[in-house]
Amino acid sequence: MVEQQLRKRGIDDPAVLAAFEQVPRHRFVPEDQARYAYEDRPLPIGRGQTISQPYVVAVMVQELKVSSGDSVLDVGSGSGYQTAILAHLAGHVYAIERIEELAERSMGVLASLGVANVTFRTGDGSLGWPEHAPYGGIICGAGAPDIPESWVAQLADGGRIVAPTGGAGGQTLTAVEKRDGKVTRRPLLDVRFVKLIGRDGWPDEEPRL
Ligand code: SAH
């Protein structure tokens, strides 16, 4: 996976590649998906959600450019795979997931792997997590119409946000950088993510029973 899918496609940050070497992706997917865990595609993780394709996670994490002194906010932590990769690169990771069942499962996997520098919360990550701000990086694995204002407000100077933005049917992976109070944004690639459901994302359309 690291050789063929990441290095050959231009992922060249040694720390990022080392993190992918160390995190066992098969542990983060449901048992019946484990044999596909190192394939070049997203996989279902239950509750209509997906773990992103390894390459997309690598592009996002590489663009975030975090180091061991940074706190990172991971919105929509889902399976916990990207959270675990970030935990290898950052000082501390704050992870928010909307679906309790997924958060519980991912917390169990991270604990069993001995990953200790992650704090989880269940809730609406479209509002960020102001208590632990500012963050050196904010990353999101679900698509919103645009980057929520609260994320920009919670970003440290010199920090970056990497998240998909645009319509529900397809988005642009966007990198936002804040420097000397100035915010710039740059498109990275076309992607298709599940929806960020919340106050600064999309409305919840599931019928309430
Ligand atoms: N990086 C994750 C991607 C999971 S898919 C992984 O590697 O597995 C995106 C996740 O975002 C889903 O689990 C979904 O439940 C979650 N999500 C959607 N809206 C959210 C919100 N407002 N706050 C937190 N999590 C949200």
mmCIF file of C-alpha atoms and ligand atoms in Angstrom:
data_model
loop_
_atom_site.group_PDB
_atom_site.id
_atom_site.type_symbol
_atom_site.label_atom_id
_atom_site.label_comp_id
_atom_site.label_asym_id
_atom_site.label_seq_id
_atom_site.Cartn_x
_atom_site.Cartn_y
_atom_site.Cartn_z
ATOM 1 C CA MET A 1 0.000 0.000 0.000
ATOM 2 C CA VAL A 2 2.671 2.528 1.035
ATOM 3 C CA GLU A 3 4.893 1.797 -1.989
ATOM 4 C CA GLN A 4 2.290 1.457 -4.727
ATOM 5 C CA GLN A 5 -0.488 3.767 -3.620
ATOM 6 C CA LEU A 6 1.346 6.484 -1.725
ATOM 7 C CA ARG A 7 5.030 6.831 -2.654
ATOM 8 C CA LYS A 8 4.485 6.233 -6.378
ATOM 9 C CA ARG A 9 1.791 8.913 -6.438
ATOM 10 C CA GLY A 10 3.977 11.555 -4.887
ATOM 11 C CA ILE A 11 3.526 11.246 -1.127
ATOM 12 C CA ASP A 12 7.104 11.980 -0.031
ATOM 13 C CA ASP A 13 7.025 13.268 3.552
ATOM 14 C CA PRO A 14 9.067 10.634 5.438
ATOM 15 C CA ALA A 15 7.132 11.141 8.693
ATOM 16 C CA VAL A 16 3.802 10.654 6.879
ATOM 17 C CA LEU A 17 5.048 7.510 5.114
ATOM 18 C CA ALA A 18 6.385 6.137 8.416
ATOM 19 C CA ALA A 19 3.017 6.723 10.099
ATOM 20 C CA PHE A 20 1.261 4.747 7.331
ATOM 21 C CA GLU A 21 3.813 1.939 7.773
ATOM 22 C CA GLN A 22 3.023 1.738 11.464
ATOM 23 C CA VAL A 23 -0.778 1.946 11.652
ATOM 24 C CA PRO A 24 -2.552 -1.384 10.954
ATOM 25 C CA ARG A 25 -5.443 -0.306 8.722
ATOM 26 C CA HIS A 26 -7.196 -3.694 8.955
ATOM 27 C CA ARG A 27 -7.895 -3.050 12.640
ATOM 28 C CA PHE A 28 -10.030 -0.005 11.807
ATOM 29 C CA VAL A 29 -12.512 -1.669 9.439
ATOM 30 C CA PRO A 30 -15.314 -4.128 10.278
ATOM 31 C CA GLU A 31 -14.137 -7.764 10.365
ATOM 32 C CA ASP A 32 -15.830 -8.665 7.086
ATOM 33 C CA GLN A 33 -13.872 -5.862 5.349
ATOM 34 C CA ALA A 34 -10.475 -6.652 6.879
ATOM 35 C CA ARG A 35 -9.221 -8.584 3.861
ATOM 36 C CA TYR A 36 -9.788 -5.482 1.671
ATOM 37 C CA ALA A 37 -8.180 -3.088 4.138
ATOM 38 C CA TYR A 38 -5.046 -2.387 2.053
ATOM 39 C CA GLU A 39 -6.865 -1.961 -1.272
ATOM 40 C CA ASP A 40 -6.865 1.315 -3.174
ATOM 41 C CA ARG A 41 -10.405 2.416 -2.264
ATOM 42 C CA PRO A 42 -12.726 3.553 0.500
ATOM 43 C CA LEU A 43 -14.572 0.874 2.520
ATOM 44 C CA PRO A 44 -17.842 0.843 4.457
ATOM 45 C CA ILE A 45 -17.471 1.153 8.253
ATOM 46 C CA GLY A 46 -21.169 0.888 9.181
ATOM 47 C CA ARG A 47 -23.986 3.401 9.718
ATOM 48 C CA GLY A 48 -23.681 4.514 6.078
ATOM 49 C CA GLN A 49 -20.162 5.919 6.624
ATOM 50 C CA THR A 50 -16.837 5.099 4.955
ATOM 51 C CA ILE A 51 -13.138 4.997 5.749
ATOM 52 C CA SER A 52 -11.389 7.066 3.058
ATOM 53 C CA GLN A 53 -9.073 5.631 0.414
ATOM 54 C CA PRO A 54 -5.498 5.443 1.831
ATOM 55 C CA TYR A 55 -4.146 7.874 -0.799
ATOM 56 C CA VAL A 56 -6.755 10.522 0.055
ATOM 57 C CA VAL A 57 -5.924 10.244 3.779
ATOM 58 C CA ALA A 58 -2.224 10.608 2.889
ATOM 59 C CA VAL A 59 -2.759 13.717 0.738
ATOM 60 C CA MET A 60 -4.844 15.310 3.486
ATOM 61 C CA VAL A 61 -2.397 14.525 6.264
ATOM 62 C CA GLN A 62 0.644 15.584 4.201
ATOM 63 C CA GLU A 63 -1.016 18.916 3.367
ATOM 64 C CA LEU A 64 -1.808 19.535 7.026
ATOM 65 C CA LYS A 65 1.964 19.709 7.754
ATOM 66 C CA VAL A 66 1.710 19.057 11.477
ATOM 67 C CA SER A 67 4.589 18.307 13.804
ATOM 68 C CA SER A 68 5.002 16.904 17.287
ATOM 69 C CA GLY A 69 4.397 20.271 18.954
ATOM 70 C CA ASP A 70 0.935 20.708 17.423
ATOM 71 C CA SER A 71 -2.575 19.935 18.615
ATOM 72 C CA VAL A 72 -4.812 18.772 15.803
ATOM 73 C CA LEU A 73 -8.589 18.656 15.523
ATOM 74 C CA ASP A 74 -9.942 15.658 13.566
ATOM 75 C CA VAL A 75 -13.611 16.223 12.688
ATOM 76 C CA GLY A 76 -15.604 13.136 11.678
ATOM 77 C CA SER A 77 -13.092 10.635 13.027
ATOM 78 C CA GLY A 78 -15.236 7.666 11.904
ATOM 79 C CA SER A 79 -13.144 4.502 11.996
ATOM 80 C CA GLY A 80 -10.312 6.301 13.825
ATOM 81 C CA TYR A 81 -7.762 5.398 11.142
ATOM 82 C CA GLN A 82 -6.855 8.958 10.181
ATOM 83 C CA THR A 83 -6.893 9.837 13.888
ATOM 84 C CA ALA A 84 -4.279 7.141 14.522
ATOM 85 C CA ILE A 85 -2.092 8.382 11.645
ATOM 86 C CA LEU A 86 -2.305 11.926 13.046
ATOM 87 C CA ALA A 87 -1.463 10.680 16.542
ATOM 88 C CA HIS A 88 1.919 9.544 15.161
ATOM 89 C CA LEU A 89 2.646 13.002 13.744
ATOM 90 C CA ALA A 90 1.108 15.524 16.152
ATOM 91 C CA GLY A 91 1.483 16.170 19.878
ATOM 92 C CA HIS A 92 -2.192 15.612 20.635
ATOM 93 C CA VAL A 93 -5.281 14.834 18.571
ATOM 94 C CA TYR A 94 -8.793 15.972 19.514
ATOM 95 C CA ALA A 95 -11.278 13.790 17.637
ATOM 96 C CA ILE A 96 -14.999 14.490 17.223
ATOM 97 C CA GLU A 97 -17.462 11.986 15.785
ATOM 98 C CA ARG A 98 -21.208 12.465 15.447
ATOM 99 C CA ILE A 99 -22.160 8.776 15.676
ATOM 100 C CA GLU A 100 -21.578 7.407 19.163
ATOM 101 C CA GLU A 101 -21.267 3.779 18.008
ATOM 102 C CA LEU A 102 -18.369 4.648 15.649
ATOM 103 C CA ALA A 103 -16.652 6.791 18.282
ATOM 104 C CA GLU A 104 -16.873 3.947 20.823
ATOM 105 C CA ARG A 105 -15.442 1.417 18.403
ATOM 106 C CA SER A 106 -12.563 3.641 17.279
ATOM 107 C CA MET A 107 -11.680 4.504 20.880
ATOM 108 C CA GLY A 108 -11.417 0.790 21.653
ATOM 109 C CA VAL A 109 -9.127 0.149 18.669
ATOM 110 C CA LEU A 110 -6.842 3.080 19.530
ATOM 111 C CA ALA A 111 -6.631 1.974 23.161
ATOM 112 C CA SER A 112 -5.790 -1.596 22.121
ATOM 113 C CA LEU A 113 -2.961 -0.236 19.955
ATOM 114 C CA GLY A 114 -1.617 1.792 22.880
ATOM 115 C CA VAL A 115 -2.280 5.190 21.265
ATOM 116 C CA ALA A 116 -2.538 7.568 24.220
ATOM 117 C CA ASN A 117 -2.414 11.102 22.795
ATOM 118 C CA VAL A 118 -6.007 11.254 21.530
ATOM 119 C CA THR A 119 -9.073 12.750 23.233
ATOM 120 C CA PHE A 120 -12.506 11.857 21.842
ATOM 121 C CA ARG A 121 -15.882 13.531 21.987
ATOM 122 C CA THR A 122 -19.220 12.667 20.423
ATOM 123 C CA GLY A 123 -21.013 15.672 18.955
ATOM 124 C CA ASP A 124 -21.236 18.225 16.151
ATOM 125 C CA GLY A 125 -17.746 18.943 14.852
ATOM 126 C CA SER A 126 -19.025 21.542 12.375
ATOM 127 C CA LEU A 127 -18.686 23.916 15.344
ATOM 128 C CA GLY A 128 -15.119 22.834 16.059
ATOM 129 C CA TRP A 129 -14.061 22.224 19.660
ATOM 130 C CA PRO A 130 -13.350 25.661 21.162
ATOM 131 C CA GLU A 131 -12.125 24.403 24.565
ATOM 132 C CA HIS A 132 -8.831 23.102 23.139
ATOM 133 C CA ALA A 133 -8.220 25.790 20.499
ATOM 134 C CA PRO A 134 -6.056 27.062 18.914
ATOM 135 C CA TYR A 135 -5.130 24.099 16.724
ATOM 136 C CA GLY A 136 -2.056 23.808 14.525
ATOM 137 C CA GLY A 137 -4.221 21.817 12.106
ATOM 138 C CA ILE A 138 -7.901 21.015 11.538
ATOM 139 C CA ILE A 139 -8.816 18.120 9.266
ATOM 140 C CA CYS A 140 -12.214 16.785 8.306
ATOM 141 C CA GLY A 141 -13.271 13.536 6.655
ATOM 142 C CA ALA A 142 -16.775 14.702 5.731
ATOM 143 C CA GLY A 143 -17.911 17.344 3.234
ATOM 144 C CA ALA A 144 -19.576 20.658 4.124
ATOM 145 C CA PRO A 145 -20.893 23.323 1.720
ATOM 146 C CA ASP A 146 -17.995 25.521 2.870
ATOM 147 C CA ILE A 147 -15.311 25.715 5.582
ATOM 148 C CA PRO A 148 -17.103 26.552 8.866
ATOM 149 C CA GLU A 149 -16.185 29.968 10.281
ATOM 150 C CA SER A 150 -15.573 28.457 13.719
ATOM 151 C CA TRP A 151 -12.751 26.311 12.326
ATOM 152 C CA VAL A 152 -10.953 29.353 10.948
ATOM 153 C CA ALA A 153 -11.449 31.105 14.308
ATOM 154 C CA GLN A 154 -10.031 28.079 16.187
ATOM 155 C CA LEU A 155 -6.965 27.761 13.942
ATOM 156 C CA ALA A 156 -3.587 28.952 15.288
ATOM 157 C CA ASP A 157 -1.555 31.442 13.303
ATOM 158 C CA GLY A 158 0.490 29.450 10.781
ATOM 159 C CA GLY A 159 -2.027 26.591 11.008
ATOM 160 C CA ARG A 160 -3.855 24.790 8.222
ATOM 161 C CA ILE A 161 -7.283 23.325 7.578
ATOM 162 C CA VAL A 162 -7.727 20.476 5.078
ATOM 163 C CA ALA A 163 -11.325 19.531 4.287
ATOM 164 C CA PRO A 164 -13.629 18.757 1.373
ATOM 165 C CA THR A 165 -16.032 21.567 0.430
ATOM 166 C CA GLY A 166 -18.838 21.845 -2.105
ATOM 167 C CA GLY A 167 -22.045 20.066 -3.083
ATOM 168 C CA ALA A 168 -23.198 16.807 -1.527
ATOM 169 C CA GLY A 169 -22.537 14.894 -4.780
ATOM 170 C CA GLY A 170 -18.862 15.835 -5.147
ATOM 171 C CA GLN A 171 -16.420 18.195 -3.500
ATOM 172 C CA THR A 172 -13.025 19.845 -3.816
ATOM 173 C CA LEU A 173 -10.454 18.982 -1.208
ATOM 174 C CA THR A 174 -9.463 22.429 0.058
ATOM 175 C CA ALA A 175 -6.419 23.600 2.020
ATOM 176 C CA VAL A 176 -6.842 26.768 4.085
ATOM 177 C CA GLU A 177 -3.889 28.554 5.634
ATOM 178 C CA LYS A 178 -3.942 31.306 8.251
ATOM 179 C CA ARG A 179 -0.861 33.505 8.440
ATOM 180 C CA ASP A 180 -0.551 36.901 10.145
ATOM 181 C CA GLY A 181 -4.332 36.953 10.398
ATOM 182 C CA LYS A 182 -4.680 36.489 6.612
ATOM 183 C CA VAL A 183 -6.610 33.463 5.336
ATOM 184 C CA THR A 184 -5.774 31.900 1.963
ATOM 185 C CA ARG A 185 -7.337 28.847 0.318
ATOM 186 C CA ARG A 186 -6.123 26.444 -2.327
ATOM 187 C CA PRO A 187 -7.943 23.608 -4.119
ATOM 188 C CA LEU A 188 -6.142 20.224 -4.012
ATOM 189 C CA LEU A 189 -8.213 17.593 -5.817
ATOM 190 C CA ASP A 190 -11.739 16.468 -6.636
ATOM 191 C CA VAL A 191 -13.145 14.052 -4.096
ATOM 192 C CA ARG A 192 -16.366 12.496 -2.923
ATOM 193 C CA PHE A 193 -16.948 12.360 0.823
ATOM 194 C CA VAL A 194 -19.971 11.627 2.993
ATOM 195 C CA LYS A 195 -21.827 14.665 4.331
ATOM 196 C CA LEU A 196 -20.786 16.701 7.356
ATOM 197 C CA ILE A 197 -24.112 16.801 9.171
ATOM 198 C CA GLY A 198 -24.501 19.630 11.661
ATOM 199 C CA ARG A 199 -25.187 23.289 12.230
ATOM 200 C CA ASP A 200 -22.438 24.516 9.875
ATOM 201 C CA GLY A 201 -22.729 21.515 7.557
ATOM 202 C CA TRP A 202 -25.770 19.812 6.010
ATOM 203 C CA PRO A 203 -29.123 19.288 7.731
ATOM 204 C CA ASP A 204 -29.875 15.828 9.104
ATOM 205 C CA GLU A 205 -32.309 14.242 6.647
ATOM 206 C CA GLU A 206 -32.717 10.880 8.318
ATOM 207 C CA PRO A 207 -36.292 10.311 9.428
ATOM 208 C CA ARG A 208 -36.665 10.542 13.179
ATOM 209 C CA LEU A 209 -38.465 7.478 14.468
HETATM 210 N N1 SAH B 1 -11.451 9.952 8.604
HETATM 211 C C1 SAH B 1 -12.537 9.024 8.827
HETATM 212 C C2 SAH B 1 -13.633 9.289 7.863
HETATM 213 C C3 SAH B 1 -14.964 8.769 8.300
HETATM 214 S S1 SAH B 1 -16.335 9.250 7.277
HETATM 215 C C4 SAH B 1 -11.971 7.605 8.723
HETATM 216 O O1 SAH B 1 -10.806 7.466 8.375
HETATM 217 O O2 SAH B 1 -12.671 6.644 9.036
HETATM 218 C C5 SAH B 1 -16.792 10.784 8.004
HETATM 219 C C6 SAH B 1 -17.333 10.746 9.392
HETATM 220 O O3 SAH B 1 -17.832 12.036 9.716
HETATM 221 C C7 SAH B 1 -18.504 9.790 9.622
HETATM 222 O O4 SAH B 1 -18.139 8.853 10.599
HETATM 223 C C8 SAH B 1 -19.641 10.701 10.106
HETATM 224 O O5 SAH B 1 -20.458 10.117 11.102
HETATM 225 C C9 SAH B 1 -18.872 11.892 10.648
HETATM 226 N N2 SAH B 1 -19.610 13.154 10.745
HETATM 227 C C10 SAH B 1 -20.524 13.666 9.894
HETATM 228 N N3 SAH B 1 -20.954 14.865 10.339
HETATM 229 C C11 SAH B 1 -20.278 15.117 11.500
HETATM 230 C C12 SAH B 1 -20.263 16.222 12.423
HETATM 231 N N4 SAH B 1 -21.016 17.301 12.260
HETATM 232 N N5 SAH B 1 -19.443 16.130 13.496
HETATM 233 C C13 SAH B 1 -18.660 15.036 13.694
HETATM 234 N N6 SAH B 1 -18.634 13.981 12.856
HETATM 235 C C14 SAH B 1 -19.425 14.025 11.763
#
